[in-house]
XYZ file of C-alpha atoms in Angstrom:
748
model
C -1.047 -24.809 10.588
C 0.950 -22.042 9.280
C -1.903 -20.428 7.009
C -4.075 -19.999 10.691
C -1.355 -19.001 12.848
C -0.426 -16.086 9.902
C -3.655 -15.212 9.927
C -3.737 -14.463 13.726
C -0.670 -13.069 13.993
C -2.110 -10.246 11.384
C -4.791 -9.444 12.932
C -3.130 -9.290 16.296
C -0.356 -6.605 15.157
C 1.785 -5.444 17.684
C 1.971 -1.912 18.032
C 4.255 -2.778 22.052
C 4.911 -6.729 22.435
C 2.357 -7.571 25.523
C -0.214 -5.389 24.302
C -3.932 -6.917 23.919
C -5.532 -5.316 21.526
C -8.877 -7.319 22.022
C -8.594 -5.574 25.664
C -10.397 -2.679 25.525
C -14.301 -1.795 23.718
C -15.160 -0.795 20.377
C -16.860 0.925 18.690
C -19.560 0.020 16.498
C -18.121 1.254 13.479
C -14.804 -0.529 14.974
C -17.107 -4.144 15.583
C -18.177 -3.749 12.459
C -14.845 -2.695 11.085
C -13.377 -6.290 11.859
C -16.472 -7.823 10.269
C -15.110 -6.512 6.679
C -11.521 -7.315 6.482
C -12.446 -10.603 7.797
C -14.513 -10.832 4.330
C -11.914 -9.969 2.647
C -9.441 -12.302 4.234
C -12.220 -14.714 2.538
C -12.037 -12.722 -0.888
C -10.054 -12.912 -4.093
C -7.440 -10.729 -3.200
C -7.919 -7.884 -5.253
C -6.375 -4.762 -4.043
C -8.346 -2.575 -5.779
C -11.832 -3.652 -5.305
C -11.321 -3.764 -1.653
C -9.977 -0.741 -1.090
C -12.896 0.345 -2.620
C -14.925 -1.972 -0.474
C -13.215 -0.268 2.859
C -14.102 2.828 1.204
C -17.939 2.603 0.525
C -18.539 0.784 3.614
C -16.741 3.240 6.156
C -17.988 5.745 4.025
C -21.786 4.488 4.602
C -21.061 4.005 8.448
C -19.279 7.417 8.222
C -23.261 9.163 6.618
C -24.985 7.062 9.304
C -23.455 8.810 12.426
C -23.251 12.392 9.952
C -26.825 12.769 9.361
C -27.841 11.862 13.391
C -25.248 13.785 14.811
C -27.157 16.923 13.032
C -23.562 18.974 12.246
C -21.327 17.068 10.400
C -21.864 16.863 6.651
C -22.494 13.509 4.983
C -20.246 11.994 1.959
C -23.380 10.220 -0.022
C -26.797 11.787 0.771
C -26.912 15.296 -0.426
C -24.521 15.137 -3.106
C -23.854 13.817 -6.623
C -21.575 11.673 -6.703
C -20.225 10.605 -10.172
C -23.325 11.206 -11.571
C -25.499 9.770 -9.361
C -27.420 11.994 -7.133
C -27.845 10.648 -3.503
C -31.396 12.552 -2.823
C -32.071 12.929 0.985
C -34.619 14.597 2.781
C -33.407 14.723 6.318
C -34.763 12.192 9.095
C -36.002 13.633 11.965
C -33.696 13.441 15.259
C -36.952 14.869 18.159
C -36.910 12.411 20.513
C -34.829 9.308 19.759
C -31.949 8.033 21.471
C -29.014 9.421 18.809
C -26.695 7.311 20.203
C -28.802 4.054 19.368
C -29.975 5.147 16.132
C -26.528 6.128 15.302
C -25.851 2.373 16.263
C -28.711 0.612 14.679
C -28.501 2.551 11.383
C -24.019 1.791 11.218
C -25.015 -1.532 11.135
C -28.456 -1.641 9.003
C -25.878 -0.071 6.532
C -23.007 -2.539 6.532
C -24.795 -5.357 6.858
C -26.733 -5.278 4.014
C -23.192 -3.656 1.758
C -20.985 -6.351 3.292
C -24.158 -9.012 1.995
C -24.006 -7.451 -1.395
C -20.268 -7.253 -2.115
C -19.174 -10.070 -1.200
C -21.678 -12.551 -2.414
C -19.275 -14.274 -4.707
C -16.968 -14.677 -2.775
C -15.508 -17.756 -2.601
C -15.547 -17.712 1.659
C -19.263 -16.398 0.799
C -20.964 -19.414 3.571
C -18.152 -17.968 6.186
C -18.581 -14.298 5.194
C -22.241 -14.055 5.915
C -22.438 -16.585 8.522
C -20.061 -13.743 10.540
C -21.926 -11.248 9.498
C -25.213 -12.479 10.729
C -23.953 -13.770 13.672
C -22.416 -10.255 14.582
C -25.804 -8.904 13.770
C -28.185 -10.592 15.315
C -26.122 -10.541 18.134
C -26.911 -7.208 18.822
C -30.360 -7.680 18.306
C -31.076 -6.841 14.974
C -33.558 -8.337 12.542
C -31.901 -9.001 8.734
C -35.968 -9.546 8.221
C -36.237 -5.577 8.739
C -35.805 -4.371 4.930
C -37.830 -1.694 4.786
C -35.948 2.053 3.514
C -38.412 4.517 4.389
C -36.420 6.683 6.975
C -39.153 8.791 6.169
C -41.141 6.244 9.390
C -38.401 7.437 11.916
C -36.650 4.114 11.690
C -32.558 4.013 11.955
C -32.648 1.162 10.942
C -34.246 1.809 7.303
C -31.968 4.659 6.896
C -28.683 2.283 7.077
C -31.040 0.222 4.265
C -31.490 3.593 2.711
C -28.035 4.206 2.837
C -26.945 0.680 1.647
C -29.304 0.661 -1.235
C -28.605 3.920 -2.048
C -23.782 3.459 -2.263
C -25.283 0.343 -4.132
C -26.405 1.894 -6.678
C -24.421 4.077 -6.682
C -21.473 1.306 -7.451
C -22.973 0.081 -10.405
C -22.220 2.682 -12.379
C -19.208 3.945 -10.750
C -17.028 2.609 -13.400
C -15.372 0.128 -11.323
C -17.589 -2.600 -13.778
C -19.081 -4.012 -10.739
C -22.361 -5.013 -12.485
C -20.029 -7.841 -14.795
C -18.090 -9.048 -11.937
C -15.561 -6.259 -12.496
C -14.185 -7.749 -15.891
C -11.593 -5.581 -18.296
C -13.460 -4.775 -20.777
C -10.680 -3.285 -23.437
C -7.748 -4.959 -21.967
C -5.458 -7.122 -23.855
C -2.022 -7.861 -23.476
C 1.188 -7.179 -25.288
C 2.738 -10.703 -24.650
C 2.155 -14.021 -24.638
C 1.939 -15.853 -21.043
C 4.860 -17.692 -19.873
C 5.001 -20.837 -17.410
C 8.011 -19.997 -14.820
C 7.520 -23.305 -14.141
C 9.223 -24.097 -17.048
C 13.163 -22.912 -18.344
C 13.176 -19.393 -19.716
C 10.721 -17.105 -20.978
C 10.998 -17.676 -24.794
C 7.621 -16.464 -25.350
C 8.882 -12.909 -23.991
C 7.951 -10.202 -27.343
C 7.779 -6.586 -25.460
C 10.581 -6.582 -22.431
C 8.483 -3.305 -21.483
C 5.142 -4.668 -21.330
C 3.206 -6.860 -18.784
C 3.863 -10.878 -19.418
C 0.768 -13.109 -18.193
C 1.645 -16.276 -17.140
C 0.442 -19.511 -17.252
C 0.571 -21.736 -13.521
C -0.258 -25.465 -13.241
C -2.157 -23.905 -10.099
C -3.065 -21.421 -9.433
C -3.241 -19.482 -6.282
C -3.940 -16.128 -5.343
C -2.926 -14.276 -2.195
C -5.822 -14.880 -0.464
C -4.805 -18.548 -0.861
C -8.068 -19.060 -3.093
C -7.331 -21.104 -6.144
C -8.257 -19.693 -9.182
C -9.467 -20.465 -12.418
C -7.935 -21.555 -15.831
C -3.910 -21.149 -15.675
C -3.458 -17.421 -16.868
C -4.042 -14.285 -15.198
C -5.709 -12.042 -16.348
C -5.032 -8.200 -15.397
C -6.164 -7.568 -12.731
C -7.914 -3.414 -13.405
C -5.815 -2.102 -15.892
C -9.169 0.108 -16.166
C -9.416 1.631 -12.857
C -8.327 4.927 -13.651
C -12.032 5.633 -15.223
C -13.329 4.743 -11.663
C -14.751 7.132 -9.548
C -12.669 8.769 -6.380
C -12.617 10.805 -3.525
C -10.266 13.411 -3.586
C -8.843 12.905 -6.716
C -8.993 16.302 -8.771
C -9.809 16.553 -12.723
C -6.033 18.665 -12.719
C -4.445 16.152 -11.198
C -5.404 14.263 -14.829
C -4.042 12.917 -17.861
C -6.129 10.758 -20.237
C -4.675 8.207 -22.724
C -5.223 6.882 -25.631
C -4.858 3.665 -26.557
C -5.763 0.922 -29.892
C -8.945 3.039 -29.457
C -9.676 3.467 -26.120
C -8.789 6.225 -23.406
C -6.690 5.626 -20.505
C -7.553 7.386 -17.294
C -4.250 8.744 -15.507
C -3.695 11.255 -12.148
C -0.892 12.143 -10.975
C 1.256 10.745 -13.825
C 5.022 9.879 -13.419
C 5.940 9.241 -17.370
C 7.444 6.581 -18.122
C 9.454 3.751 -16.239
C 13.316 3.225 -17.987
C 12.782 1.337 -21.427
C 14.710 -1.559 -22.477
C 17.836 -1.337 -24.639
C 19.506 -3.713 -26.839
C 21.831 -0.693 -27.725
C 24.527 0.844 -26.253
C 27.843 1.603 -24.929
C 29.805 -2.226 -24.184
C 29.834 -3.275 -20.412
C 27.092 0.099 -19.499
C 24.603 -1.553 -17.305
C 21.482 1.388 -18.006
C 18.540 2.113 -15.570
C 16.607 -0.512 -16.125
C 18.638 -3.579 -16.326
C 20.589 -2.067 -12.992
C 16.753 -1.605 -11.648
C 16.361 -5.348 -12.901
C 19.097 -6.782 -11.445
C 18.794 -5.006 -7.740
C 15.746 -7.793 -7.673
C 17.885 -11.498 -7.957
C 20.639 -9.668 -5.880
C 18.700 -8.690 -2.890
C 17.138 -12.499 -3.435
C 20.675 -12.956 -1.904
C 20.734 -11.929 0.948
C 17.615 -14.331 2.048
C 19.487 -17.158 3.170
C 19.962 -17.499 7.314
C 23.097 -19.712 7.304
C 24.635 -16.297 6.228
C 26.180 -14.588 8.975
C 25.860 -11.475 7.780
C 23.544 -9.175 10.522
C 21.948 -6.004 10.477
C 20.694 -3.221 13.047
C 16.410 -3.161 11.741
C 15.769 -0.571 15.241
C 14.801 3.000 14.290
C 17.857 4.475 15.707
C 19.243 2.342 12.492
C 16.491 2.620 9.909
C 14.168 5.048 9.362
C 13.765 8.753 8.697
C 14.634 8.932 5.241
C 15.743 11.853 3.488
C 13.815 13.396 0.181
C 13.322 10.610 -2.013
C 15.271 11.159 -5.277
C 13.060 12.273 -8.408
C 15.042 10.892 -11.345
C 15.790 6.964 -12.387
C 19.524 8.505 -12.112
C 19.666 9.862 -8.643
C 17.890 6.518 -7.709
C 21.617 4.427 -7.367
C 22.740 6.524 -4.850
C 19.072 6.184 -2.825
C 19.133 2.427 -2.651
C 22.429 -0.232 -2.068
C 22.614 -2.501 -4.763
C 24.557 -5.136 -3.372
C 23.976 -4.369 0.717
C 20.195 -4.194 0.177
C 17.444 -1.309 2.098
C 17.915 2.389 1.314
C 19.279 5.541 2.166
C 17.467 6.282 5.412
C 20.001 7.420 8.741
C 17.636 5.885 11.599
C 16.345 8.609 14.724
C 18.231 9.551 17.091
C 15.979 8.933 20.092
C 12.506 8.342 20.787
C 10.758 11.385 21.311
C 8.088 9.753 23.623
C 10.796 8.621 25.768
C 13.541 11.671 25.653
C 15.695 8.348 25.081
C 17.918 6.547 22.510
C 16.366 3.388 20.256
C 17.777 0.810 21.484
C 19.555 -1.878 18.213
C 18.289 -4.534 17.391
C 21.052 -7.308 15.522
C 19.044 -10.140 13.482
C 20.281 -12.138 10.518
C 19.925 -10.436 7.309
C 18.590 -13.596 5.603
C 15.539 -13.954 8.261
C 15.267 -10.097 8.041
C 14.288 -10.018 4.471
C 12.181 -12.847 4.487
C 9.955 -11.685 7.205
C 9.409 -8.169 5.308
C 8.749 -9.798 1.669
C 6.083 -12.312 4.340
C 4.933 -9.674 6.534
C 3.634 -6.795 4.021
C 3.436 -9.150 1.189
C -0.205 -10.183 3.340
C -0.255 -13.725 2.224
C -1.311 -16.318 2.221
C -4.755 -15.215 3.300
C -4.416 -11.312 2.525
C -6.765 -8.814 3.316
C -4.865 -7.394 0.840
C -2.390 -4.096 0.851
C -5.351 -0.995 1.998
C -6.828 -3.613 4.494
C -3.844 -4.498 6.242
C -3.368 -0.116 6.717
C -7.322 -0.465 8.049
C -5.380 -3.600 10.885
C -2.553 -1.178 11.794
C -4.672 2.040 12.304
C -7.255 -0.112 14.331
C -4.376 -1.538 16.866
C -3.042 1.802 16.408
C -6.170 3.458 18.110
C -5.880 0.464 20.585
C -2.844 1.716 22.041
C -3.179 2.472 25.815
C -1.399 5.669 24.662
C -3.537 7.151 21.588
C -6.087 9.597 22.629
C -8.683 10.567 20.197
C -7.750 13.746 19.096
C -8.600 14.745 16.621
C -5.507 16.155 14.552
C -3.797 15.436 18.240
C -5.850 18.970 19.146
C -8.925 19.483 21.691
C -9.865 17.432 23.782
C -10.679 13.901 23.075
C -13.683 13.013 20.946
C -16.161 9.740 21.743
C -15.285 6.752 19.969
C -17.385 6.510 17.538
C -16.873 10.385 16.579
C -13.442 9.701 16.172
C -13.087 5.756 14.901
C -16.067 6.909 11.317
C -13.894 9.980 10.408
C -10.716 7.869 10.729
C -12.301 4.527 8.139
C -13.851 7.738 6.519
C -10.187 9.365 5.808
C -7.927 6.323 5.523
C -11.040 4.106 3.586
C -10.802 7.618 0.362
C -7.161 7.312 0.692
C -6.996 3.742 -0.094
C -9.485 4.268 -2.807
C -7.881 7.207 -4.343
C -3.976 4.922 -4.259
C -6.054 2.313 -6.488
C -7.370 4.515 -8.822
C -4.023 6.081 -8.788
C -1.775 3.399 -9.428
C -3.954 1.220 -11.338
C -4.718 3.731 -13.523
C -0.985 4.060 -14.225
C -0.284 0.309 -13.883
C -3.233 0.082 -17.216
C -1.300 3.029 -18.574
C 2.167 2.027 -18.877
C 1.737 -1.698 -18.853
C 4.835 -1.896 -17.207
C 7.100 -5.611 -16.863
C 7.482 -7.339 -13.981
C 11.000 -8.933 -12.785
C 10.293 -12.606 -13.539
C 10.078 -11.909 -17.050
C 12.292 -9.528 -17.430
C 14.933 -11.592 -15.779
C 13.659 -14.755 -17.258
C 14.069 -12.988 -20.940
C 17.418 -10.951 -20.652
C 18.863 -14.473 -19.705
C 18.381 -16.606 -22.328
C 19.542 -13.769 -24.886
C 22.935 -14.045 -22.731
C 24.965 -11.985 -21.071
C 25.380 -7.769 -22.058
C 28.552 -7.454 -20.654
C 31.483 -8.306 -22.715
C 31.325 -9.597 -26.397
C 34.751 -11.576 -26.635
C 33.323 -14.687 -23.951
C 30.793 -16.426 -24.874
C 26.985 -16.147 -25.106
C 27.189 -12.326 -25.946
C 23.840 -10.101 -26.469
C 24.287 -6.786 -25.803
C 19.849 -6.653 -24.320
C 21.038 -9.432 -22.551
C 22.288 -9.906 -18.113
C 25.577 -7.631 -16.837
C 28.122 -10.300 -15.558
C 28.441 -8.885 -12.110
C 31.259 -10.748 -10.239
C 29.463 -12.497 -7.205
C 25.536 -12.596 -8.504
C 25.692 -13.020 -12.262
C 28.352 -14.792 -13.873
C 28.663 -17.186 -16.754
C 28.857 -21.179 -15.806
C 31.999 -22.233 -16.427
C 33.157 -25.956 -17.218
C 34.814 -25.737 -13.194
C 31.313 -25.504 -11.840
C 30.696 -28.941 -9.876
C 27.334 -30.523 -11.591
C 26.916 -26.737 -12.609
C 25.684 -25.202 -10.930
C 22.823 -27.396 -9.198
C 21.614 -28.825 -5.867
C 22.113 -32.465 -6.400
C 19.846 -33.484 -9.207
C 17.774 -35.989 -6.032
C 17.348 -33.471 -4.054
C 15.559 -31.214 -6.792
C 11.464 -31.512 -7.384
C 11.136 -31.141 -10.905
C 9.024 -28.875 -12.942
C 9.363 -30.511 -16.716
C 11.288 -30.625 -19.024
C 14.893 -31.720 -18.011
C 17.037 -29.036 -17.992
C 20.329 -29.774 -19.775
C 23.369 -27.664 -18.922
C 25.278 -25.774 -21.108
C 28.500 -24.199 -20.234
C 27.767 -20.722 -22.101
C 24.288 -20.413 -20.036
C 24.053 -17.464 -17.129
C 24.275 -18.401 -13.633
C 22.458 -15.932 -11.127
C 23.198 -16.414 -7.248
C 19.615 -16.068 -5.226
C 17.052 -18.001 -3.482
C 16.815 -20.916 -4.648
C 12.947 -20.765 -5.237
C 10.088 -23.274 -4.418
C 11.225 -26.051 -5.908
C 13.660 -26.922 -3.698
C 11.482 -26.703 -0.282
C 9.968 -30.011 0.192
C 8.227 -29.475 3.535
C 7.457 -26.046 4.126
C 7.667 -26.442 7.956
C 10.650 -27.781 8.200
C 13.061 -27.335 5.084
C 14.962 -23.440 4.303
C 15.275 -23.279 0.043
C 18.601 -21.047 1.177
C 20.589 -18.973 -1.534
C 22.825 -21.359 -4.072
C 23.520 -20.547 -7.551
C 20.529 -21.500 -10.172
C 20.899 -20.999 -13.865
C 19.564 -17.681 -13.968
C 16.487 -18.914 -17.008
C 15.626 -20.395 -13.752
C 15.176 -17.265 -11.225
C 12.169 -16.770 -8.999
C 11.187 -13.291 -6.959
C 10.921 -15.125 -3.067
C 7.383 -16.355 -3.653
C 5.001 -19.540 -3.983
C 5.426 -21.763 -6.896
C 1.396 -20.553 -7.130
C 1.511 -16.913 -6.698
C 5.308 -16.355 -8.491
C 3.878 -11.957 -8.879
C 0.595 -10.263 -9.193
C -1.392 -10.164 -11.750
C -1.017 -6.650 -12.932
C 1.456 -4.902 -14.588
C 4.809 -3.468 -11.999
C 4.799 0.101 -12.304
C 3.753 2.402 -10.356
C 3.636 -0.484 -7.204
C 0.517 -0.921 -4.970
C 2.235 -1.304 -2.362
C 3.980 1.538 -2.193
C 1.253 3.928 -2.811
C -1.213 2.291 -0.601
C 1.085 2.998 2.544
C 2.675 5.824 1.841
C -1.223 7.370 1.599
C -1.792 5.249 4.406
C 0.919 6.977 6.503
C 0.455 10.618 5.265
C -3.379 9.701 7.397
C -2.135 8.328 10.278
C 0.845 11.264 10.687
C -2.298 14.050 10.190
C -5.299 12.317 11.461
C -2.982 11.859 14.977
C -1.592 15.536 14.732
C 1.733 13.014 14.699
C 4.341 11.308 12.918
C 5.321 9.017 15.376
C 3.646 5.155 16.330
C 2.443 5.942 20.153
C 5.273 5.590 22.551
C 7.466 6.046 19.696
C 7.016 2.555 18.170
C 5.889 0.473 16.523
C 6.522 -3.922 16.967
C 5.122 -6.820 15.393
C 6.292 -10.012 16.429
C 7.633 -12.508 13.810
C 7.721 -15.938 15.887
C 10.579 -18.338 15.499
C 9.846 -21.741 13.348
C 6.357 -19.768 12.774
C 5.919 -17.132 11.035
C 6.975 -17.973 7.360
C 4.664 -20.154 5.297
C 6.529 -21.341 2.015
C 9.516 -22.417 4.068
C 10.715 -22.680 7.472
C 12.122 -19.539 9.817
C 12.515 -17.465 10.538
C 15.207 -18.804 12.219
C 14.774 -16.744 14.957
C 12.228 -13.854 16.925
C 12.186 -11.452 14.506
C 11.143 -8.235 15.870
C 10.052 -5.355 13.487
C 9.979 -2.329 14.561
C 9.312 1.339 13.232
C 9.637 4.965 14.816
C 6.917 6.555 12.497
C 3.877 5.641 10.019
C 6.322 6.653 7.083
C 9.121 4.656 8.093
C 6.304 1.027 8.118
C 5.132 2.711 4.913
C 8.993 3.068 3.517
C 9.985 -0.776 4.546
C 6.977 -1.744 3.072
C 8.794 -0.358 -0.023
C 11.949 -2.124 0.369
C 9.995 -5.882 0.929
C 8.758 -5.396 -2.605
C 12.328 -5.960 -4.075
C 13.084 -8.462 -1.469
C 10.497 -10.532 -2.929
C 11.106 -10.189 -6.244
C 7.932 -8.764 -7.164
C 9.525 -4.656 -8.116
C 12.193 -3.230 -9.218
C 13.471 0.367 -7.447
C 11.364 2.125 -10.118
C 8.140 1.123 -9.675
C 9.030 1.692 -6.100
C 9.453 5.572 -5.714
C 6.650 6.969 -7.970
C 4.751 5.392 -6.114
C 5.722 6.228 -2.994
C 5.983 10.197 -4.174
C 2.387 10.149 -5.810
C 0.747 8.637 -2.113
C 1.771 10.877 -0.401
C -0.194 13.583 -2.289
C -3.216 11.021 -2.335
C -3.343 10.902 1.438
C -2.929 14.754 1.677
C -5.978 15.099 -0.571
C -8.051 12.733 0.481
C -7.575 14.236 4.862
C -8.066 17.780 3.466
C -11.105 16.809 1.346
C -12.516 14.211 4.385
C -11.320 17.269 6.934
C -13.724 19.381 4.970
C -17.037 17.463 6.097
C -16.103 17.469 9.866
C -17.821 20.272 10.766
C -18.440 19.505 14.181
C -14.175 19.209 14.827
C -12.789 20.995 17.788
C -10.498 22.417 15.781
C -11.719 25.794 14.673
C -9.687 26.264 11.320
C -10.010 26.807 8.049
C -6.849 24.350 6.108
C -4.848 26.548 3.935
C -4.842 24.472 1.256
C -8.392 24.842 1.181
C -9.018 28.324 -0.020
C -8.589 29.419 -3.553
C -6.207 32.337 -2.782
C -3.694 30.616 -0.733
C -1.367 27.134 -1.304
C 1.156 25.968 1.391
C 3.091 22.288 0.636
C 4.711 20.239 1.329
C 2.728 19.358 3.982
C 4.567 17.300 6.341
C 7.857 19.148 5.604
C 10.716 16.929 6.534
C 13.284 19.295 8.427
C 15.901 21.292 6.616
C 12.987 21.407 3.459
C 11.738 24.992 2.524
C 8.354 24.953 3.369
C 6.340 26.715 0.388
C 3.290 29.283 0.914
C 2.539 30.594 -2.346
C -0.518 33.768 -2.176
C -1.902 34.756 -5.890
C -1.162 37.892 -6.787
C -4.369 40.166 -5.533
C -3.916 40.144 -1.906
C -1.190 42.817 -1.302
C -0.333 42.141 2.288
C -0.324 39.940 4.975
C 0.973 38.435 7.763
C 2.486 35.185 8.615
C 3.241 33.265 12.439
C 3.658 30.025 12.790
C 3.294 28.997 16.059
C 4.082 25.438 17.821
C 0.907 24.024 19.807
C 2.038 25.717 23.030
C 1.535 29.003 21.148
C 5.179 29.782 21.563
C 6.163 32.027 18.267
C 9.153 30.352 15.916
C 8.484 32.209 12.339
C 6.520 36.242 11.877
C 6.303 37.562 8.587
C 4.854 40.551 6.858
C 4.214 39.921 3.173
C 4.033 42.632 0.581
C 3.767 42.804 -2.919
C 7.492 42.162 -3.362
C 6.620 38.264 -4.396
C 3.518 36.101 -4.186
C 5.797 32.916 -2.725
C 7.338 32.827 0.846
C 9.535 30.218 1.909
C 10.242 29.467 5.237
C 13.128 27.416 5.737
C 12.770 24.403 8.182
C 16.568 24.242 9.419
C 15.745 25.148 12.431
C 13.167 24.199 13.571
C 12.371 20.809 16.081
C 10.347 18.119 14.974
C 6.187 17.861 15.383
C 3.215 20.044 15.406
C 2.579 23.333 14.313
C -0.422 26.593 13.633
C 0.327 28.699 10.833
C -2.009 31.540 10.954
C -2.390 33.816 7.905
C -4.435 37.389 8.022
C -5.227 39.647 5.801
C -7.513 42.847 5.529
C -9.483 40.581 2.984
C -9.279 36.927 5.219
C -7.544 34.744 7.587
C -6.898 30.879 7.612
C -5.838 29.029 10.591
C -3.782 25.483 9.577
C -1.676 23.217 11.104
C 1.998 21.931 9.640
C 4.114 19.346 10.691
C 7.436 18.945 10.727
C 9.169 15.597 9.805
C 12.555 14.848 11.182
C 14.766 13.674 7.921
């Protein structure tokens, strides 16, 4: 019953508590977007595959609209993408109903692609039933198969677009022809079973390790064949991207095969057995943060936290070195360096407190952003969030927040293309990095180090320099004084396999106890207790445990920050409509693999970035990622989101914003954009420009900065410390060119 509830509650993501997201009429693109998201929920949970599906189908709908619009530039048609030429001879629009034709062409394109891409899904019958029912309700004929658009048939145009995208997808590097199977990747470590004690199979503490489970159920609730999970998409870096550039690409070679890595962050912290006794290196510090945060997932604990935007969100600049992570994250209390927002800019009032139990907050956060067990995957989750944003009563379809409101269909196809392109690029970049660095997950590292022993004191029992550090109150040695050390009464234990033999030299961890202690998921709560370190379990189901691919970098962090940047730039506003986004997790209904939360929990975010940052933290509380996986993903996602927006914007020739983005020009570069208040906005002009006027104005035309650039240097720095957060226009004028662009200043 909770599975069905979770599906409905994620679909009905509330931006305000009483707002009904189904109360409005929607564009045909929005309607097909919902069919696509439901199709993803009925397929295997493959973030890479579905980011690609979201992008390709969104781009196909955009092309069907753009061809008939007469002004916008298609993305696929008339272009060469990844070596495939999308031939197109144009479409006659004389004497036809343009709106009806767009409606028809979009429907045929989306319908054909959904039937093709999900034909092997475990829920294929449900997917086909829904797609067919909706298609026929629209009055269209599924037997109309012609793709000869030269006849003037919008249906044939939609079929042609779908057919072309299908052919393109069979050679874009995803290996769709062979069901996305890996062609050369092999894991460095043998699989281990977390259902047994320890992890004696771990050979390389820096590399990913497969799991062997008695039942293997993916994040979408589908049981998969075989006990050992394969690495999903380690070669995805070679898939043709949307806006990723060759300048951002590094190609590595291992075992005779090439790994394509965009925005290479460099290697993560590496496991070390050597070092000063008692010293905790970056690798170990990050890994032990995961079970320490897991110790906060107990609603029986009285610790409370204010989760309103007045206390959470508004992060300072992200750290750029692993050493600085210790100042950014709160190791023992959870959370990061976010400072909250003083006021809601929409209301002019301070945000009200939202005090909840820490144990409920951490559990709800871990499950909400995990998208399970009926997952639309992280890229689909952000499509759902964007759909809900666009349904809000205060939302206006003004591209970049400027000009008059535009038609719902025009806005929607542009928004889906942009967000889809960003999600696809995030998958290509993040999984390219995952494949190359092949980094270990916490379940493997914690279990492996626990089996070695403790690394803090060579005079104590079970010392090993590569083991877990002893941290009072969190990681300790089992002693003879431990009563029934340190287990719950054995009658309450659902055993997984081998008998446990208490040994006084073993390590114990204070953490969430794991799924074995939850007999009835509708009524039982596992809670937090001391458990053997060799049996540590992330806050996940026993049939899932951890995603089937390497950790570094976090896909959730990359997807979410990219989506946040796209939404910020599309709307021209970093804030959710009304200055507040909310999601209600109802008491004793929302959590799936144990009962809870113990009270209604209302997740709240002021800005899209705040929601993105919370996504990242959720993966640490959920036991999925150490912090080393998180921050690089956020940084890369920010670049991806902005680049995808700029790429998409070049196609929107009929946009009401009549300007050229300076980052599209060869002789000007402007970064970062958006820029955090107090940071420098850098405007870099190439040496061949001798003089230029640079003016920064607000949207009411009031000048806030002006400077005459001369040959004294190619770089202009505008300090934003005195500039209030919001949207601004930069104008650059020289004797040879002029450029106008929008810059967004975000609060710190």
